[in-house]
C-alpha cells in the first residue's frame, strides 16, 4: 500500500543520507572521514613522512574537529606536532608508539583526550588546555613525561588522567604537576599511582578533592592543604606510603572514608 511504499522510500533516503554524511577521503598527507552534515572531518590516518607537522584547521574547507583512534600510531619519524584549536577530540592511542615524538602542542578548544594518547613517546612536558573536561587514562603510558601543567582558567582537573588501564601497566613517572589558581575541584583518581610525585602545590581556590585523587602516590611526603578546602572524599590519599605530615585547616568540614588509610609513614596530621 501507499504507506509501506512511503516508509520504504523514507528508509532508502535515510540510508543514502547516512552514507553521504560519512565518507572516507584522502590527500597526500591524511586519510579522513567526512561528515557532510556538519562540514567537518576526522583525521583517521597520517600518510606523510615529515618529522614536524602542524595539523591544519581545515582540509578542503572541512573543519578538522577530531583526531581518530590510532591515527598517528607508530609514526616513528615524527618529532613535533601541533594540534589546532578546531580539534575537540583526540582518540585512543592517537600518537602511541611515535618513539621520536618529543613535543606535542594542544590548544584551547580541545575537550576530550583518549586513552594512552602519547604512550611510548619522548614527550617530557605537556600543557593541558583549560577547555579539557575528559582525559580518562590519557597519560599512564607516557613513561618519559616529567611535568604536566593544567591551563589557566580551568576550574576542575578531570578525573583518571594518570590512572592505569590495567593493573599490570606501569605507573606514571611524572615528577611535577602545576595546578593554577582558580581550580576548585581535583577529579577522581586523577593522580592515582603517580609514584614519582614528591610534592604538589595546591591552589588557594581548591574546595574539593575527589575520591582516590592521590591514591598510591608513594613518593608524596609533606602536604599542606589550602584554607579554601572544604571536602576530602573517600580514599583521597589512601596508601600514600611516603606521606609523613599533613596539615588540614579548619575550613574542612568533611573527610571521607579511609581518606588517609594505609599511609604507613604518616606521623603528624
Short mmCIF file of C-alpha atoms in Angstrom, two decimals:
data_model
loop_
_atom_site.label_atom_id
_atom_site.label_comp_id
_atom_site.label_asym_id
_atom_site.label_seq_id
_atom_site.Cartn_x
_atom_site.Cartn_y
_atom_site.Cartn_z
CA UNK A 1 0.00 0.00 0.00
CA UNK A 2 0.96 3.67 -0.17
CA UNK A 3 2.04 3.81 3.48
CA UNK A 4 4.50 0.91 3.08
CA UNK A 5 5.86 2.41 -0.15
CA UNK A 6 6.40 5.75 1.58
CA UNK A 7 8.16 4.04 4.50
CA UNK A 8 10.49 2.17 2.12
CA UNK A 9 11.31 5.39 0.30
CA UNK A 10 11.95 7.19 3.58
CA UNK A 11 14.27 4.38 4.76
CA UNK A 12 16.14 4.42 1.46
CA UNK A 13 16.58 8.18 1.63
CA UNK A 14 17.78 7.96 5.26
CA UNK A 15 20.36 5.30 4.30
CA UNK A 16 21.58 7.40 1.40
CA UNK A 17 21.94 10.44 3.64
CA UNK A 18 23.91 8.38 6.20
CA UNK A 19 26.28 7.11 3.52
CA UNK A 20 26.75 10.60 2.12
CA UNK A 21 27.27 12.07 5.58
CA UNK A 22 30.22 9.75 6.44
CA UNK A 23 32.69 9.42 3.57
CA UNK A 24 36.32 8.37 3.66
CA UNK A 25 38.66 10.61 1.66
CA UNK A 26 42.40 11.23 1.46
CA UNK A 27 45.05 13.60 0.18
CA UNK A 28 48.83 13.29 0.12
CA UNK A 29 49.12 13.60 3.92
CA UNK A 30 45.94 12.38 5.55
CA UNK A 31 43.09 9.94 5.35
CA UNK A 32 39.97 11.48 6.85
CA UNK A 33 36.31 10.76 7.45
CA UNK A 34 33.95 13.47 6.24
CA UNK A 35 30.71 14.40 7.95
CA UNK A 36 28.98 16.35 5.20
CA UNK A 37 26.06 17.13 7.50
CA UNK A 38 28.29 19.34 9.65
CA UNK A 39 31.01 20.08 7.07
CA UNK A 40 33.61 18.63 9.42
CA UNK A 41 36.22 15.87 9.24
CA UNK A 42 38.11 13.43 11.47
CA UNK A 43 41.70 12.56 10.60
CA UNK A 44 41.90 8.76 10.62
CA UNK A 45 45.46 8.15 9.38
CA UNK A 46 48.65 10.09 8.69
CA UNK A 47 50.17 9.26 5.31
CA UNK A 48 53.10 11.69 5.29
CA UNK A 49 56.71 11.31 6.38
CA UNK A 50 57.52 14.75 7.79
CA UNK A 51 59.12 15.00 11.22
CA UNK A 52 57.46 18.30 12.20
CA UNK A 53 53.80 18.90 11.41
CA UNK A 54 51.10 21.42 12.24
CA UNK A 55 47.77 19.72 11.66
CA UNK A 56 45.58 22.09 9.62
CA UNK A 57 42.31 23.52 10.91
CA UNK A 58 40.73 22.76 7.53
CA UNK A 59 41.12 20.30 4.67
CA UNK A 60 39.17 21.19 1.51
CA UNK A 61 37.01 23.63 3.51
CA UNK A 62 36.17 20.89 6.02
CA UNK A 63 36.87 21.82 9.63
CA UNK A 64 39.08 19.25 11.39
CA UNK A 65 37.31 18.52 14.68
CA UNK A 66 38.83 15.18 15.70
CA UNK A 67 41.98 13.06 15.58
CA UNK A 68 40.74 9.49 15.33
CA UNK A 69 41.84 6.43 17.30
CA UNK A 70 45.38 5.28 16.31
CA UNK A 71 45.56 7.98 13.59
CA UNK A 72 49.30 8.65 14.04
CA UNK A 73 50.20 5.43 15.84
CA UNK A 74 53.78 4.19 15.24
CA UNK A 75 54.81 7.20 13.12
CA UNK A 76 58.38 6.66 14.23
CA UNK A 77 59.90 9.67 12.42
CA UNK A 78 57.50 12.22 13.90
CA UNK A 79 59.27 14.58 16.35
CA UNK A 80 56.92 17.52 16.80
CA UNK A 81 53.20 18.08 16.27
CA UNK A 82 50.74 20.91 16.91
CA UNK A 83 47.01 20.25 17.25
CA UNK A 84 44.81 23.17 16.11
CA UNK A 85 42.12 24.75 18.28
CA UNK A 86 39.42 23.39 15.97
CA UNK A 87 40.08 19.86 17.28
CA UNK A 88 37.76 18.97 20.18
CA UNK A 89 38.68 15.29 20.50
CA UNK A 90 41.86 13.20 20.33
CA UNK A 91 41.19 9.46 20.13
CA UNK A 92 42.61 6.38 21.83
CA UNK A 93 46.38 5.87 21.31
CA UNK A 94 46.34 8.51 18.59
CA UNK A 95 50.12 9.10 18.88
CA UNK A 96 51.09 5.91 20.71
CA UNK A 97 54.38 4.40 19.59
CA UNK A 98 55.67 7.61 17.98
CA UNK A 99 59.04 6.87 19.53
CA UNK A 100 60.77 10.09 18.36
CA UNK A 101 57.94 12.46 19.30
CA UNK A 102 59.26 14.93 21.88
CA UNK A 103 56.86 17.88 21.57
CA UNK A 104 53.08 17.97 21.26
CA UNK A 105 51.15 21.24 21.50
CA UNK A 106 47.48 21.20 22.45
CA UNK A 107 45.33 24.30 22.07
CA UNK A 108 42.22 25.76 23.72
CA UNK A 109 39.12 24.22 22.17
CA UNK A 110 40.20 20.66 22.94
CA UNK A 111 37.64 18.91 25.17
CA UNK A 112 38.43 15.20 25.27
CA UNK A 113 41.70 13.23 25.18
CA UNK A 114 41.68 9.47 24.68
CA UNK A 115 43.41 6.62 26.47
CA UNK A 116 47.23 6.43 26.32
CA UNK A 117 47.34 9.01 23.55
CA UNK A 118 51.11 9.66 23.81
CA UNK A 119 52.28 6.31 25.21
CA UNK A 120 55.74 5.26 24.09
CA UNK A 121 56.83 8.78 23.05
CA UNK A 122 59.68 11.03 24.21
CA UNK A 123 57.36 13.80 25.41
CA UNK A 124 58.66 15.16 28.75
CA UNK A 125 56.37 18.16 29.27
CA UNK A 126 52.70 18.71 28.48
CA UNK A 127 50.30 21.63 28.92
CA UNK A 128 46.63 20.66 29.15
CA UNK A 129 44.31 23.39 27.81
CA UNK A 130 41.69 24.86 30.15
CA UNK A 131 38.89 23.58 27.88
CA UNK A 132 39.66 19.88 28.50
CA UNK A 133 36.98 18.09 30.55
CA UNK A 134 37.82 14.41 29.90
CA UNK A 135 41.21 12.63 29.96
CA UNK A 136 40.40 9.13 31.17
CA UNK A 137 43.61 7.01 31.29
CA UNK A 138 45.27 9.50 28.93
CA UNK A 139 48.80 9.65 30.35
CA UNK A 140 49.73 6.45 32.18
CA UNK A 141 51.76 5.12 29.22
CA UNK A 142 53.77 8.33 28.74
CA UNK A 143 56.74 7.00 30.71
CA UNK A 144 59.07 9.89 29.80
CA UNK A 145 56.60 12.56 30.90
CA UNK A 146 58.04 14.55 33.84
CA UNK A 147 55.95 17.73 34.01
CA UNK A 148 52.26 18.43 33.37
CA UNK A 149 50.70 21.89 33.60
CA UNK A 150 46.97 22.45 33.64
CA UNK A 151 45.79 25.58 31.84
CA UNK A 152 44.95 28.89 33.49
CA UNK A 153 41.18 29.23 33.70
CA UNK A 154 40.46 25.55 34.37
CA UNK A 155 38.05 25.02 37.31
CA UNK A 156 38.16 21.23 37.56
CA UNK A 157 41.07 18.87 36.93
CA UNK A 158 39.41 15.97 35.10
CA UNK A 159 39.47 12.51 36.65
CA UNK A 160 41.54 9.39 35.85
CA UNK A 161 44.23 11.29 33.89
CA UNK A 162 47.16 9.15 35.10
CA UNK A 163 45.28 6.06 36.21
CA UNK A 164 46.45 2.79 34.65
CA UNK A 165 44.22 0.96 32.17
CA UNK A 166 45.27 -2.46 33.54
CA UNK A 167 46.76 -3.35 36.91
CA UNK A 168 49.93 -4.62 35.18
CA UNK A 169 50.51 -1.34 33.32
CA UNK A 170 53.44 0.75 34.63
CA UNK A 171 52.86 3.67 36.98
CA UNK A 172 53.38 7.22 35.74
CA UNK A 173 56.85 8.73 36.24
CA UNK A 174 55.60 12.33 36.35
CA UNK A 175 57.50 14.46 38.88
CA UNK A 176 55.93 17.89 38.66
CA UNK A 177 52.30 18.99 38.42
CA UNK A 178 51.22 22.62 38.05
CA UNK A 179 47.64 23.38 39.10
CA UNK A 180 46.61 27.02 38.55
CA UNK A 181 44.71 29.29 40.90
CA UNK A 182 41.00 29.12 40.09
CA UNK A 183 40.79 25.32 40.20
CA UNK A 184 38.03 24.33 42.64
CA UNK A 185 37.98 20.54 42.20
CA UNK A 186 40.60 17.85 41.71
CA UNK A 187 38.90 14.94 39.98
CA UNK A 188 38.51 11.31 40.91
CA UNK A 189 41.67 9.13 40.77
CA UNK A 190 43.42 11.77 38.67
CA UNK A 191 46.92 11.21 40.12
CA UNK A 192 46.45 7.58 41.10
CA UNK A 193 49.81 5.72 41.09
CA UNK A 194 51.98 8.79 40.36
CA UNK A 195 54.93 7.29 42.24
CA UNK A 196 57.40 9.99 41.17
CA UNK A 197 55.36 12.89 42.54
CA UNK A 198 57.21 14.10 45.67
CA UNK A 199 55.35 17.34 46.30
CA UNK A 200 52.50 19.36 44.88
CA UNK A 201 51.32 22.92 45.49
CA UNK A 202 47.56 23.08 45.72
CA UNK A 203 45.80 26.35 44.77
CA UNK A 204 44.12 28.56 47.37
CA UNK A 205 40.89 28.27 45.36
CA UNK A 206 40.60 24.49 45.90
CA UNK A 207 37.38 23.31 47.56
CA UNK A 208 37.08 19.57 46.83
CA UNK A 209 39.49 16.65 46.46
CA UNK A 210 37.51 13.79 44.94
CA UNK A 211 37.68 10.03 45.61
CA UNK A 212 41.11 8.46 45.24
CA UNK A 213 42.62 11.61 43.72
CA UNK A 214 46.12 10.94 45.14
CA UNK A 215 45.80 7.24 45.92
CA UNK A 216 49.08 5.28 45.81
CA UNK A 217 51.26 8.36 45.32
CA UNK A 218 54.10 6.67 47.21
CA UNK A 219 56.61 9.50 46.71
CA UNK A 220 54.40 12.23 48.17
CA UNK A 221 55.87 13.36 51.51
CA UNK A 222 54.66 16.64 53.04
CA UNK A 223 51.28 18.12 52.22
CA UNK A 224 49.75 21.50 53.06
CA UNK A 225 46.07 21.69 52.24
CA UNK A 226 44.76 25.19 51.39
CA UNK A 227 42.44 27.12 53.70
CA UNK A 228 39.78 27.13 50.97
CA UNK A 229 39.41 23.32 51.09
CA UNK A 230 36.05 22.02 52.32
CA UNK A 231 35.85 18.35 51.34
CA UNK A 232 38.32 15.45 51.19
CA UNK A 233 36.45 12.49 49.70
CA UNK A 234 36.85 8.73 50.20
CA UNK A 235 40.33 7.21 49.72
CA UNK A 236 41.71 10.59 48.56
CA UNK A 237 45.24 9.87 49.89
CA UNK A 238 44.95 6.16 50.58
CA UNK A 239 48.24 4.20 50.54
CA UNK A 240 50.46 7.26 50.10
CA UNK A 241 53.22 5.31 51.82
CA UNK A 242 55.78 8.15 51.87
CA UNK A 243 53.44 10.76 53.35
CA UNK A 244 54.78 11.83 56.76
CA UNK A 245 52.90 15.03 57.57
CA UNK A 246 49.56 16.60 56.61
CA UNK A 247 48.19 19.96 57.69
CA UNK A 248 44.40 20.30 57.47
CA UNK A 249 42.80 23.70 58.05
CA UNK A 250 39.59 24.35 59.97
CA UNK A 251 37.71 25.02 56.74
CA UNK A 252 37.48 21.27 56.02
CA UNK A 253 34.01 20.05 57.02
CA UNK A 254 34.14 16.52 55.62
CA UNK A 255 36.85 13.84 55.45
CA UNK A 256 35.72 10.71 53.65
CA UNK A 257 36.12 7.01 54.34
CA UNK A 258 39.74 5.80 54.59
CA UNK A 259 40.98 9.12 53.19
CA UNK A 260 44.43 8.54 54.72
CA UNK A 261 44.24 4.78 55.30
CA UNK A 262 47.43 2.88 54.58
CA UNK A 263 49.67 5.97 54.87
CA UNK A 264 52.14 3.93 56.89
CA UNK A 265 54.70 6.74 57.40
CA UNK A 266 52.15 9.38 58.46
CA UNK A 267 53.03 10.57 61.96
CA UNK A 268 51.51 14.07 62.09
CA UNK A 269 48.08 15.23 60.93
#
